[in-house]
Amino acid sequence: MKTYLSLLWIAAICLCVSGCSNYRELNQIGVIIGLGIDENKNSEEPYKVTYQIINPSGLSQGSSSGGQGLPVINYTVTAKTLVEALKKASIVIPREHITSHLSLIIIGEKLARNELSLLFDALDRGKQARTSIPVFIARDGTAEKLLGVIEPFEVTPVKSILSTSQNNQKMYGIVSNVQAYEVISMLLSEGKDLSLPGISINKPSQKAEEAGNLENTSPSAMQVKGLAMFRKGKLVRWLDGDEARSVQLVTSEAKSTALVFPCSINENITVTATGIKSQMKTAIRHRQPFIHTDLNVMGEITETTCQKDLSNPKVLKELEKEVQKELQKEITKTIRIAQKEKTDIFGFGDSLSRTNPSYWRQHKQNWENLFSSAKISMNVNVSIVNTGMRTNPYEVN
């Protein structure tokens, strides 16, 4: 009998304490999804921090209950530190704000040119912080402006930036998303310098931050714009186009891209790369670092205006050599730029530390100078596996 009574008491207690004790409705909290950090002109409060918060009422537009306002609301405060900014935001945010759903961090270009070294300390130190958050640089502008764009295609600016960058990595390979923990790792690394994707507004205008932006067939929108190169935590240069893509090719971050090269005057051929794999090797020769990169690209011809017989294997071999030559030229140019800036964004130093640990321990403090004068070699192998639905281009009379 005592056993049954004990079980009843346990069951009653479980019923009383079951459920989510910390449960709160969405309209009782402020869910922060985007964080923008800019330089503030006042040196006593050097940070201007923008928080993008979900507006549940705005998100419910189109439902039977209706809705009011925009899907997100931005709040901006200035502070001495990022933690102070988060606490200080309670001055303007009417609800308890949480960062557990933070999905994006944008850093203004002016701030990035000063130094990022300790900017992520709060994110890495906090008990409830997450470091698996993509980080971007607001090119030619501020994070506050970017987070203020009323996006025509996605529900929020945060979603638009993430989707655009992911789509670019998958389709063209100019940039790739970099998580906050990777940023911290590269800032601490002695063998790899930081590089971050740039984001800007393609058509800056007054209406970009107004609902009227949605009523335009060619509205202001987010665009991926280059790759930021850092040295010792400071932004030193931007890489664009083929130069930015070369970094992604060497580091095997690009998933696919379109390689366009001339075959005669005013005639081009396009090879869409569907398989990209790179391997870097480092060695010491005559007491100097030697860097070698193997790049293997598999692709198919997806467009051509060249009058060439693509059914002929010899012609395809010639085209493969042309693509190899162009790629080698592009990548070598980008590596030379990195050497000139003394910023090893490829991670050749990391590779050297694994293959020649004793040499690395002796010379790692001087790696930026050694990298800038290192000998470079490259082997590019291109395989064209398909010519599409036809072998030869049609001729127009």
PDB file of C-alpha atoms in Angstrom, residues 145 201 203-209 213 220:
ATOM      1  CA  LYS A 145      22.151  50.983 -43.851  1.00  0.00           C
ATOM      2  CA  ILE A 201      23.207  47.674 -51.910  1.00  0.00           C
ATOM      3  CA  LYS A 203      21.004  50.585 -56.188  1.00  0.00           C
ATOM      4  CA  PRO A 204      21.329  52.847 -53.136  1.00  0.00           C
ATOM      5  CA  SER A 205      18.380  55.203 -52.846  1.00  0.00           C
ATOM      6  CA  GLN A 206      16.148  56.909 -50.313  1.00  0.00           C
ATOM      7  CA  LYS A 207      13.376  54.430 -51.053  1.00  0.00           C
ATOM      8  CA  ALA A 208      15.589  51.428 -50.181  1.00  0.00           C
ATOM      9  CA  GLU A 209      14.544  51.808 -46.547  1.00  0.00           C
ATOM     10  CA  ASN A 213      10.939  49.871 -52.554  1.00  0.00           C
ATOM     11  CA  SER A 220      17.230  48.308 -54.352  1.00  0.00           C
TER      12      SER A 220
END
